[in-house]
Amino acid sequence: MTNTETTTAITTSYLLSESDFDQYAAEWKVFAGQPGGTPLTDAFFTSNDTRLLTLTIPLERIQWLVSAVGVRQIRARFLLMPGSARKQFNLALFATDATGYRLSAYYLPEQYYAAGTPDTKVYEPIPDDLASVWQQKWQAAAEITTDMFTTYTRDTHESAVLEGYNFEIKDFVSVLFETGQNITLGLGLHQYHAPTATSEEQLTSTFGLVLQAPALGQAARGAGAARVDFDMAFPCPPGT
């Protein structure tokens, strides 16, 4: 995290009721499902006109999520919520069992906004340089559009709105075991050639989350200490 960051609360509570979750998740699907690459940029800007770069989950909320009995996944689902000046992107986190049944409340993260380059010196299974590329592409994008939130169903290959990501429980437990600190979800933009691409210019840009733990120096971790072992999240859809 950089020292230029400030916080802005979107709600007065970090818990979201089921009815509010259903409403805000439905509004996100309508908003991000508009045709033709409709600009969504305003929803990712803060009251001081800086782009949303990271979301932080306080340690206590991580503890509650992983303490749900029978938890196997932590799921992040995207929301369009009321803001001080405009509706804003946010997400809710909750714990599920192996079948996808919800075991916890819906938790909102704290929101941190940075005007400068996001700090990517973090522990994760992907190289820092790659995480930095994803986050810098997000920060540098001239517009945020619906095309960046399009995914495809596994069986029919039909397009659908990206609703969120699923994380394995071990990713969150690893943070508690290794660092005992907050988790940061960095916002990023993945670029690649989709299966339908027929030319080098046909790059697909898709929104993603980078699960991060605060960097610890080698001296603090001790020689030969293991890194926090994060897997990359599974998108929904096509994930369950």
PDB file of C-alpha atoms in Angstrom:
ATOM      1  CA  MET A   1       0.000   0.000   0.000  1.00  0.00           C
ATOM      2  CA  THR A   2       1.219   3.485  -0.759  1.00  0.00           C
ATOM      3  CA  ASN A   3       1.202   6.405   1.623  1.00  0.00           C
ATOM      4  CA  THR A   4      -0.980   8.399  -0.798  1.00  0.00           C
ATOM      5  CA  GLU A   5      -4.005   6.198  -0.183  1.00  0.00           C
ATOM      6  CA  THR A   6      -7.140   7.317   1.602  1.00  0.00           C
ATOM      7  CA  THR A   7     -10.294   5.456   2.533  1.00  0.00           C
ATOM      8  CA  THR A   8     -13.878   6.143   1.576  1.00  0.00           C
ATOM      9  CA  ALA A   9     -16.780   4.279   3.127  1.00  0.00           C
ATOM     10  CA  ILE A  10     -19.616   3.288   0.802  1.00  0.00           C
ATOM     11  CA  THR A  11     -21.853   1.936   3.564  1.00  0.00           C
ATOM     12  CA  THR A  12     -21.924   2.358   7.318  1.00  0.00           C
ATOM     13  CA  SER A  13     -21.723  -1.407   7.887  1.00  0.00           C
ATOM     14  CA  TYR A  14     -19.359  -4.095   6.635  1.00  0.00           C
ATOM     15  CA  LEU A  15     -22.244  -6.618   6.605  1.00  0.00           C
ATOM     16  CA  LEU A  16     -24.658  -6.765   3.690  1.00  0.00           C
ATOM     17  CA  SER A  17     -28.167  -8.197   4.026  1.00  0.00           C
ATOM     18  CA  GLU A  18     -29.296 -10.923   1.642  1.00  0.00           C
ATOM     19  CA  SER A  19     -31.886  -8.631   0.067  1.00  0.00           C
ATOM     20  CA  ASP A  20     -29.330  -5.859  -0.497  1.00  0.00           C
ATOM     21  CA  PHE A  21     -26.836  -8.348  -1.919  1.00  0.00           C
ATOM     22  CA  ASP A  22     -29.436  -9.691  -4.343  1.00  0.00           C
ATOM     23  CA  GLN A  23     -30.367  -6.149  -5.413  1.00  0.00           C
ATOM     24  CA  TYR A  24     -26.810  -4.863  -5.886  1.00  0.00           C
ATOM     25  CA  ALA A  25     -25.635  -8.064  -7.631  1.00  0.00           C
ATOM     26  CA  ALA A  26     -28.601  -7.886 -10.007  1.00  0.00           C
ATOM     27  CA  GLU A  27     -27.877  -4.208 -10.714  1.00  0.00           C
ATOM     28  CA  TRP A  28     -24.267  -5.126 -11.519  1.00  0.00           C
ATOM     29  CA  LYS A  29     -25.360  -7.769 -14.041  1.00  0.00           C
ATOM     30  CA  VAL A  30     -27.651  -5.296 -15.810  1.00  0.00           C
ATOM     31  CA  PHE A  31     -25.032  -2.527 -15.697  1.00  0.00           C
ATOM     32  CA  ALA A  32     -22.130  -4.674 -16.933  1.00  0.00           C
ATOM     33  CA  GLY A  33     -24.318  -6.516 -19.433  1.00  0.00           C
ATOM     34  CA  GLN A  34     -25.047  -3.524 -21.631  1.00  0.00           C
ATOM     35  CA  PRO A  35     -24.174  -4.208 -25.276  1.00  0.00           C
ATOM     36  CA  GLY A  36     -21.441  -2.834 -27.464  1.00  0.00           C
ATOM     37  CA  GLY A  37     -18.668  -2.173 -25.005  1.00  0.00           C
ATOM     38  CA  THR A  38     -20.623   0.452 -23.082  1.00  0.00           C
ATOM     39  CA  PRO A  39     -18.298   2.586 -20.883  1.00  0.00           C
ATOM     40  CA  LEU A  40     -18.449   1.742 -17.177  1.00  0.00           C
ATOM     41  CA  THR A  41     -15.594   4.059 -16.197  1.00  0.00           C
ATOM     42  CA  ASP A  42     -17.526   6.265 -13.767  1.00  0.00           C
ATOM     43  CA  ALA A  43     -18.369   3.321 -11.519  1.00  0.00           C
ATOM     44  CA  PHE A  44     -14.656   2.749 -10.877  1.00  0.00           C
ATOM     45  CA  PHE A  45     -13.822   6.337  -9.951  1.00  0.00           C
ATOM     46  CA  THR A  46     -13.822   7.693  -6.444  1.00  0.00           C
ATOM     47  CA  SER A  47     -15.128  10.935  -5.030  1.00  0.00           C
ATOM     48  CA  ASN A  48     -11.704  12.512  -5.622  1.00  0.00           C
ATOM     49  CA  ASP A  49     -11.646  11.312  -9.260  1.00  0.00           C
ATOM     50  CA  THR A  50      -8.983   8.623  -8.895  1.00  0.00           C
ATOM     51  CA  ARG A  51      -9.509   5.118 -10.258  1.00  0.00           C
ATOM     52  CA  LEU A  52     -10.216   2.298  -7.842  1.00  0.00           C
ATOM     53  CA  LEU A  53      -7.055   0.160  -7.718  1.00  0.00           C
ATOM     54  CA  THR A  54      -7.295  -2.040  -4.640  1.00  0.00           C
ATOM     55  CA  LEU A  55      -9.755  -3.420  -2.091  1.00  0.00           C
ATOM     56  CA  THR A  56      -8.545  -4.442   1.359  1.00  0.00           C
ATOM     57  CA  ILE A  57     -10.136  -7.024   3.647  1.00  0.00           C
ATOM     58  CA  PRO A  58      -9.318  -6.354   7.313  1.00  0.00           C
ATOM     59  CA  LEU A  59      -7.805  -9.231   9.269  1.00  0.00           C
ATOM     60  CA  GLU A  60     -10.838  -9.706  11.505  1.00  0.00           C
ATOM     61  CA  ARG A  61     -13.108 -10.264   8.493  1.00  0.00           C
ATOM     62  CA  ILE A  62     -10.679 -12.827   7.086  1.00  0.00           C
ATOM     63  CA  GLN A  63     -10.811 -14.655  10.426  1.00  0.00           C
ATOM     64  CA  TRP A  64     -14.608 -14.716  10.349  1.00  0.00           C
ATOM     65  CA  LEU A  65     -14.685 -15.970   6.741  1.00  0.00           C
ATOM     66  CA  VAL A  66     -12.319 -18.891   7.336  1.00  0.00           C
ATOM     67  CA  SER A  67     -13.990 -19.750  10.667  1.00  0.00           C
ATOM     68  CA  ALA A  68     -17.278 -20.734   9.007  1.00  0.00           C
ATOM     69  CA  VAL A  69     -17.747 -24.442   9.736  1.00  0.00           C
ATOM     70  CA  GLY A  70     -17.292 -26.562   6.610  1.00  0.00           C
ATOM     71  CA  VAL A  71     -15.899 -23.758   4.437  1.00  0.00           C
ATOM     72  CA  ARG A  72     -14.177 -24.797   1.191  1.00  0.00           C
ATOM     73  CA  GLN A  73     -14.218 -21.606  -0.880  1.00  0.00           C
ATOM     74  CA  ILE A  74     -14.238 -17.856  -0.386  1.00  0.00           C
ATOM     75  CA  ARG A  75     -16.317 -16.255  -3.104  1.00  0.00           C
ATOM     76  CA  ALA A  76     -16.166 -12.660  -4.326  1.00  0.00           C
ATOM     77  CA  ARG A  77     -19.234 -11.348  -6.146  1.00  0.00           C
ATOM     78  CA  PHE A  78     -19.448  -8.004  -7.910  1.00  0.00           C
ATOM     79  CA  LEU A  79     -21.949  -5.331  -6.889  1.00  0.00           C
ATOM     80  CA  LEU A  80     -23.176  -1.960  -8.101  1.00  0.00           C
ATOM     81  CA  MET A  81     -23.854   0.041  -4.945  1.00  0.00           C
ATOM     82  CA  PRO A  82     -25.005   3.555  -4.042  1.00  0.00           C
ATOM     83  CA  GLY A  83     -22.138   6.032  -3.631  1.00  0.00           C
ATOM     84  CA  SER A  84     -21.822   9.639  -2.516  1.00  0.00           C
ATOM     85  CA  ALA A  85     -22.037  11.007  -6.075  1.00  0.00           C
ATOM     86  CA  ARG A  86     -22.736   7.988  -8.332  1.00  0.00           C
ATOM     87  CA  LYS A  87     -23.269   4.262  -8.186  1.00  0.00           C
ATOM     88  CA  GLN A  88     -19.973   2.488  -7.587  1.00  0.00           C
ATOM     89  CA  PHE A  89     -18.417  -0.906  -8.121  1.00  0.00           C
ATOM     90  CA  ASN A  90     -17.842  -2.976  -5.015  1.00  0.00           C
ATOM     91  CA  LEU A  91     -17.792  -6.656  -4.105  1.00  0.00           C
ATOM     92  CA  ALA A  92     -19.014  -8.919  -1.332  1.00  0.00           C
ATOM     93  CA  LEU A  93     -17.079 -11.862   0.110  1.00  0.00           C
ATOM     94  CA  PHE A  94     -18.659 -14.941   1.646  1.00  0.00           C
ATOM     95  CA  ALA A  95     -17.774 -18.507   2.605  1.00  0.00           C
ATOM     96  CA  THR A  96     -19.306 -21.585   0.949  1.00  0.00           C
ATOM     97  CA  ASP A  97     -19.111 -25.348   1.416  1.00  0.00           C
ATOM     98  CA  ALA A  98     -18.061 -27.859  -1.254  1.00  0.00           C
ATOM     99  CA  THR A  99     -21.499 -27.688  -2.907  1.00  0.00           C
ATOM    100  CA  GLY A 100     -21.590 -23.882  -3.082  1.00  0.00           C
ATOM    101  CA  TYR A 101     -23.998 -23.472  -0.152  1.00  0.00           C
ATOM    102  CA  ARG A 102     -23.401 -20.161   1.629  1.00  0.00           C
ATOM    103  CA  LEU A 103     -22.075 -20.553   5.185  1.00  0.00           C
ATOM    104  CA  SER A 104     -21.348 -16.955   6.201  1.00  0.00           C
ATOM    105  CA  ALA A 105     -22.704 -13.443   6.004  1.00  0.00           C
ATOM    106  CA  TYR A 106     -21.851 -11.198   3.064  1.00  0.00           C
ATOM    107  CA  TYR A 107     -18.804  -9.116   4.041  1.00  0.00           C
ATOM    108  CA  LEU A 108     -17.815  -5.860   2.352  1.00  0.00           C
ATOM    109  CA  PRO A 109     -14.135  -4.911   2.087  1.00  0.00           C
ATOM    110  CA  GLU A 110     -12.620  -1.634   3.048  1.00  0.00           C
ATOM    111  CA  GLN A 111     -11.875   0.475  -0.026  1.00  0.00           C
ATOM    112  CA  TYR A 112      -8.497   2.076  -0.577  1.00  0.00           C
ATOM    113  CA  TYR A 113      -7.838   4.466  -3.403  1.00  0.00           C
ATOM    114  CA  ALA A 114      -4.358   5.293  -4.682  1.00  0.00           C
ATOM    115  CA  ALA A 115      -3.426   8.026  -7.131  1.00  0.00           C
ATOM    116  CA  GLY A 116      -0.016   6.490  -7.779  1.00  0.00           C
ATOM    117  CA  THR A 117       1.202   3.125  -9.031  1.00  0.00           C
ATOM    118  CA  PRO A 118      -0.146   0.220  -6.931  1.00  0.00           C
ATOM    119  CA  ASP A 119       2.326  -1.613  -4.727  1.00  0.00           C
ATOM    120  CA  THR A 120       2.824  -5.094  -6.202  1.00  0.00           C
ATOM    121  CA  LYS A 121       5.637  -6.315  -3.954  1.00  0.00           C
ATOM    122  CA  VAL A 122       3.509  -9.087  -2.508  1.00  0.00           C
ATOM    123  CA  TYR A 123       3.493 -12.831  -1.967  1.00  0.00           C
ATOM    124  CA  GLU A 124       1.603 -14.774  -4.611  1.00  0.00           C
ATOM    125  CA  PRO A 125       2.283 -17.712  -6.948  1.00  0.00           C
ATOM    126  CA  ILE A 126       2.494 -15.440  -9.968  1.00  0.00           C
ATOM    127  CA  PRO A 127       5.598 -13.275 -10.461  1.00  0.00           C
ATOM    128  CA  ASP A 128       5.474  -9.734  -9.133  1.00  0.00           C
ATOM    129  CA  ASP A 129       6.243  -8.469 -12.639  1.00  0.00           C
ATOM    130  CA  LEU A 130       3.167 -10.214 -14.075  1.00  0.00           C
ATOM    131  CA  ALA A 131       0.904  -8.922 -11.316  1.00  0.00           C
ATOM    132  CA  SER A 132       2.327  -5.471 -11.967  1.00  0.00           C
ATOM    133  CA  VAL A 133       1.528  -5.761 -15.691  1.00  0.00           C
ATOM    134  CA  TRP A 134      -2.097  -6.674 -14.956  1.00  0.00           C
ATOM    135  CA  GLN A 135      -2.544  -3.847 -12.457  1.00  0.00           C
ATOM    136  CA  GLN A 136      -0.795  -1.249 -14.585  1.00  0.00           C
ATOM    137  CA  LYS A 137      -2.960  -2.136 -17.592  1.00  0.00           C
ATOM    138  CA  TRP A 138      -6.023  -1.598 -15.413  1.00  0.00           C
ATOM    139  CA  GLN A 139      -4.755   1.746 -14.201  1.00  0.00           C
ATOM    140  CA  ALA A 140      -3.763   2.868 -17.713  1.00  0.00           C
ATOM    141  CA  ALA A 141      -6.954   1.835 -19.524  1.00  0.00           C
ATOM    142  CA  ALA A 142      -8.521   4.908 -21.075  1.00  0.00           C
ATOM    143  CA  GLU A 143     -12.004   3.505 -20.528  1.00  0.00           C
ATOM    144  CA  ILE A 144     -13.508   0.657 -18.532  1.00  0.00           C
ATOM    145  CA  THR A 145     -16.048  -1.083 -20.774  1.00  0.00           C
ATOM    146  CA  THR A 146     -18.519  -3.943 -20.642  1.00  0.00           C
ATOM    147  CA  ASP A 147     -16.235  -5.998 -22.901  1.00  0.00           C
ATOM    148  CA  MET A 148     -13.815  -6.317 -19.969  1.00  0.00           C
ATOM    149  CA  PHE A 149     -16.505  -8.080 -17.920  1.00  0.00           C
ATOM    150  CA  THR A 150     -17.574 -10.644 -20.502  1.00  0.00           C
ATOM    151  CA  THR A 151     -16.943 -14.330 -19.940  1.00  0.00           C
ATOM    152  CA  TYR A 152     -18.137 -17.479 -21.708  1.00  0.00           C
ATOM    153  CA  THR A 153     -20.036 -20.486 -20.420  1.00  0.00           C
ATOM    154  CA  ARG A 154     -18.090 -23.720 -20.526  1.00  0.00           C
ATOM    155  CA  ASP A 155     -20.659 -25.870 -22.352  1.00  0.00           C
ATOM    156  CA  THR A 156     -22.438 -23.526 -24.758  1.00  0.00           C
ATOM    157  CA  HIS A 157     -19.681 -20.924 -25.208  1.00  0.00           C
ATOM    158  CA  GLU A 158     -22.317 -18.209 -24.944  1.00  0.00           C
ATOM    159  CA  SER A 159     -21.246 -14.849 -23.524  1.00  0.00           C
ATOM    160  CA  ALA A 160     -22.223 -13.912 -19.978  1.00  0.00           C
ATOM    161  CA  VAL A 161     -21.531 -11.121 -17.516  1.00  0.00           C
ATOM    162  CA  LEU A 162     -18.579 -11.746 -15.192  1.00  0.00           C
ATOM    163  CA  GLU A 163     -20.184 -11.958 -11.749  1.00  0.00           C
ATOM    164  CA  GLY A 164     -17.087 -12.531  -9.601  1.00  0.00           C
ATOM    165  CA  TYR A 165     -14.315 -14.953  -8.684  1.00  0.00           C
ATOM    166  CA  ASN A 166     -13.954 -18.000  -6.426  1.00  0.00           C
ATOM    167  CA  PHE A 167     -10.898 -18.527  -4.213  1.00  0.00           C
ATOM    168  CA  GLU A 168      -9.832 -21.732  -2.504  1.00  0.00           C
ATOM    169  CA  ILE A 169      -9.971 -21.600   1.290  1.00  0.00           C
ATOM    170  CA  LYS A 170      -6.256 -22.424   1.587  1.00  0.00           C
ATOM    171  CA  ASP A 171      -5.374 -19.098  -0.025  1.00  0.00           C
ATOM    172  CA  PHE A 172      -6.980 -17.157   2.786  1.00  0.00           C
ATOM    173  CA  VAL A 173      -5.755 -19.503   5.532  1.00  0.00           C
ATOM    174  CA  SER A 174      -2.213 -19.163   4.174  1.00  0.00           C
ATOM    175  CA  VAL A 175      -2.323 -15.423   4.774  1.00  0.00           C
ATOM    176  CA  LEU A 176      -3.304 -15.929   8.398  1.00  0.00           C
ATOM    177  CA  PHE A 177      -0.642 -18.610   8.889  1.00  0.00           C
ATOM    178  CA  GLU A 178       2.168 -16.727   7.150  1.00  0.00           C
ATOM    179  CA  THR A 179       1.545 -13.051   7.868  1.00  0.00           C
ATOM    180  CA  GLY A 180      -1.486 -12.568  10.110  1.00  0.00           C
ATOM    181  CA  GLN A 181      -2.238  -9.390   8.206  1.00  0.00           C
ATOM    182  CA  ASN A 182      -4.908  -7.922   5.957  1.00  0.00           C
ATOM    183  CA  ILE A 183      -5.527  -9.255   2.454  1.00  0.00           C
ATOM    184  CA  THR A 184      -5.503  -6.942  -0.541  1.00  0.00           C
ATOM    185  CA  LEU A 185      -7.463  -7.614  -3.707  1.00  0.00           C
ATOM    186  CA  GLY A 186      -5.713  -5.772  -6.509  1.00  0.00           C
ATOM    187  CA  LEU A 187      -7.744  -4.881  -9.599  1.00  0.00           C
ATOM    188  CA  GLY A 188      -6.140  -5.954 -12.852  1.00  0.00           C
ATOM    189  CA  LEU A 189      -6.664  -6.398 -16.573  1.00  0.00           C
ATOM    190  CA  HIS A 190      -5.620  -9.644 -18.279  1.00  0.00           C
ATOM    191  CA  GLN A 191      -4.821  -9.462 -22.000  1.00  0.00           C
ATOM    192  CA  TYR A 192      -4.640 -12.555 -24.203  1.00  0.00           C
ATOM    193  CA  HIS A 193      -5.816 -14.027 -27.506  1.00  0.00           C
ATOM    194  CA  ALA A 194      -9.197 -15.736 -27.125  1.00  0.00           C
ATOM    195  CA  PRO A 195      -9.950 -19.045 -28.907  1.00  0.00           C
ATOM    196  CA  THR A 196     -11.853 -17.109 -31.591  1.00  0.00           C
ATOM    197  CA  ALA A 197      -8.953 -14.754 -32.410  1.00  0.00           C
ATOM    198  CA  THR A 198      -7.851 -14.798 -36.053  1.00  0.00           C
ATOM    199  CA  SER A 199      -5.237 -12.034 -35.988  1.00  0.00           C
ATOM    200  CA  GLU A 200      -2.533 -10.782 -33.658  1.00  0.00           C
ATOM    201  CA  GLU A 201      -4.436  -7.525 -33.142  1.00  0.00           C
ATOM    202  CA  GLN A 202      -7.456  -9.297 -31.645  1.00  0.00           C
ATOM    203  CA  LEU A 203      -6.456  -9.094 -27.999  1.00  0.00           C
ATOM    204  CA  THR A 204      -9.066  -9.768 -25.343  1.00  0.00           C
ATOM    205  CA  SER A 205      -8.944  -7.692 -22.139  1.00  0.00           C
ATOM    206  CA  THR A 206     -10.674  -9.227 -19.112  1.00  0.00           C
ATOM    207  CA  PHE A 207     -11.005  -7.856 -15.584  1.00  0.00           C
ATOM    208  CA  GLY A 208      -9.383  -9.891 -12.811  1.00  0.00           C
ATOM    209  CA  LEU A 209      -8.525  -9.868  -9.114  1.00  0.00           C
ATOM    210  CA  VAL A 210      -5.018 -10.408  -7.713  1.00  0.00           C
ATOM    211  CA  LEU A 211      -5.108 -11.887  -4.207  1.00  0.00           C
ATOM    212  CA  GLN A 212      -2.194 -10.432  -2.259  1.00  0.00           C
ATOM    213  CA  ALA A 213      -0.635 -10.479   1.186  1.00  0.00           C
ATOM    214  CA  PRO A 214       1.558  -7.673   2.531  1.00  0.00           C
ATOM    215  CA  ALA A 215       5.216  -8.076   1.623  1.00  0.00           C
ATOM    216  CA  LEU A 216       7.544  -9.222   4.375  1.00  0.00           C
ATOM    217  CA  GLY A 217      11.281  -8.897   4.130  1.00  0.00           C
ATOM    218  CA  GLN A 218      13.414 -12.036   3.975  1.00  0.00           C
ATOM    219  CA  ALA A 219      14.892 -11.194   7.370  1.00  0.00           C
ATOM    220  CA  ALA A 220      11.417 -11.025   8.900  1.00  0.00           C
ATOM    221  CA  ARG A 221      10.393 -14.349   7.333  1.00  0.00           C
ATOM    222  CA  GLY A 222      13.641 -16.127   8.055  1.00  0.00           C
ATOM    223  CA  ALA A 223      15.977 -17.881   5.653  1.00  0.00           C
ATOM    224  CA  GLY A 224      14.226 -20.450   3.486  1.00  0.00           C
ATOM    225  CA  ALA A 225      10.752 -19.560   4.736  1.00  0.00           C
ATOM    226  CA  ALA A 226       7.970 -20.587   2.385  1.00  0.00           C
ATOM    227  CA  ARG A 227       5.970 -18.069   0.394  1.00  0.00           C
ATOM    228  CA  VAL A 228       2.232 -17.735   0.842  1.00  0.00           C
ATOM    229  CA  ASP A 229       0.822 -20.193  -1.719  1.00  0.00           C
ATOM    230  CA  PHE A 230      -1.994 -18.565  -3.669  1.00  0.00           C
ATOM    231  CA  ASP A 231      -3.851 -20.128  -6.552  1.00  0.00           C
ATOM    232  CA  MET A 232      -5.369 -17.947  -9.248  1.00  0.00           C
ATOM    233  CA  ALA A 233      -9.106 -17.513  -8.793  1.00  0.00           C
ATOM    234  CA  PHE A 234     -11.785 -19.157 -10.926  1.00  0.00           C
ATOM    235  CA  PRO A 235     -14.196 -16.792 -12.722  1.00  0.00           C
ATOM    236  CA  CYS A 236     -17.960 -17.033 -12.348  1.00  0.00           C
ATOM    237  CA  PRO A 237     -19.314 -17.983 -14.835  1.00  0.00           C
ATOM    238  CA  PRO A 238     -18.199 -20.547 -15.951  1.00  0.00           C
ATOM    239  CA  GLY A 239     -17.184 -21.479 -12.387  1.00  0.00           C
ATOM    240  CA  THR A 240     -19.922 -22.270  -9.887  1.00  0.00           C
TER     241      THR A 240
END
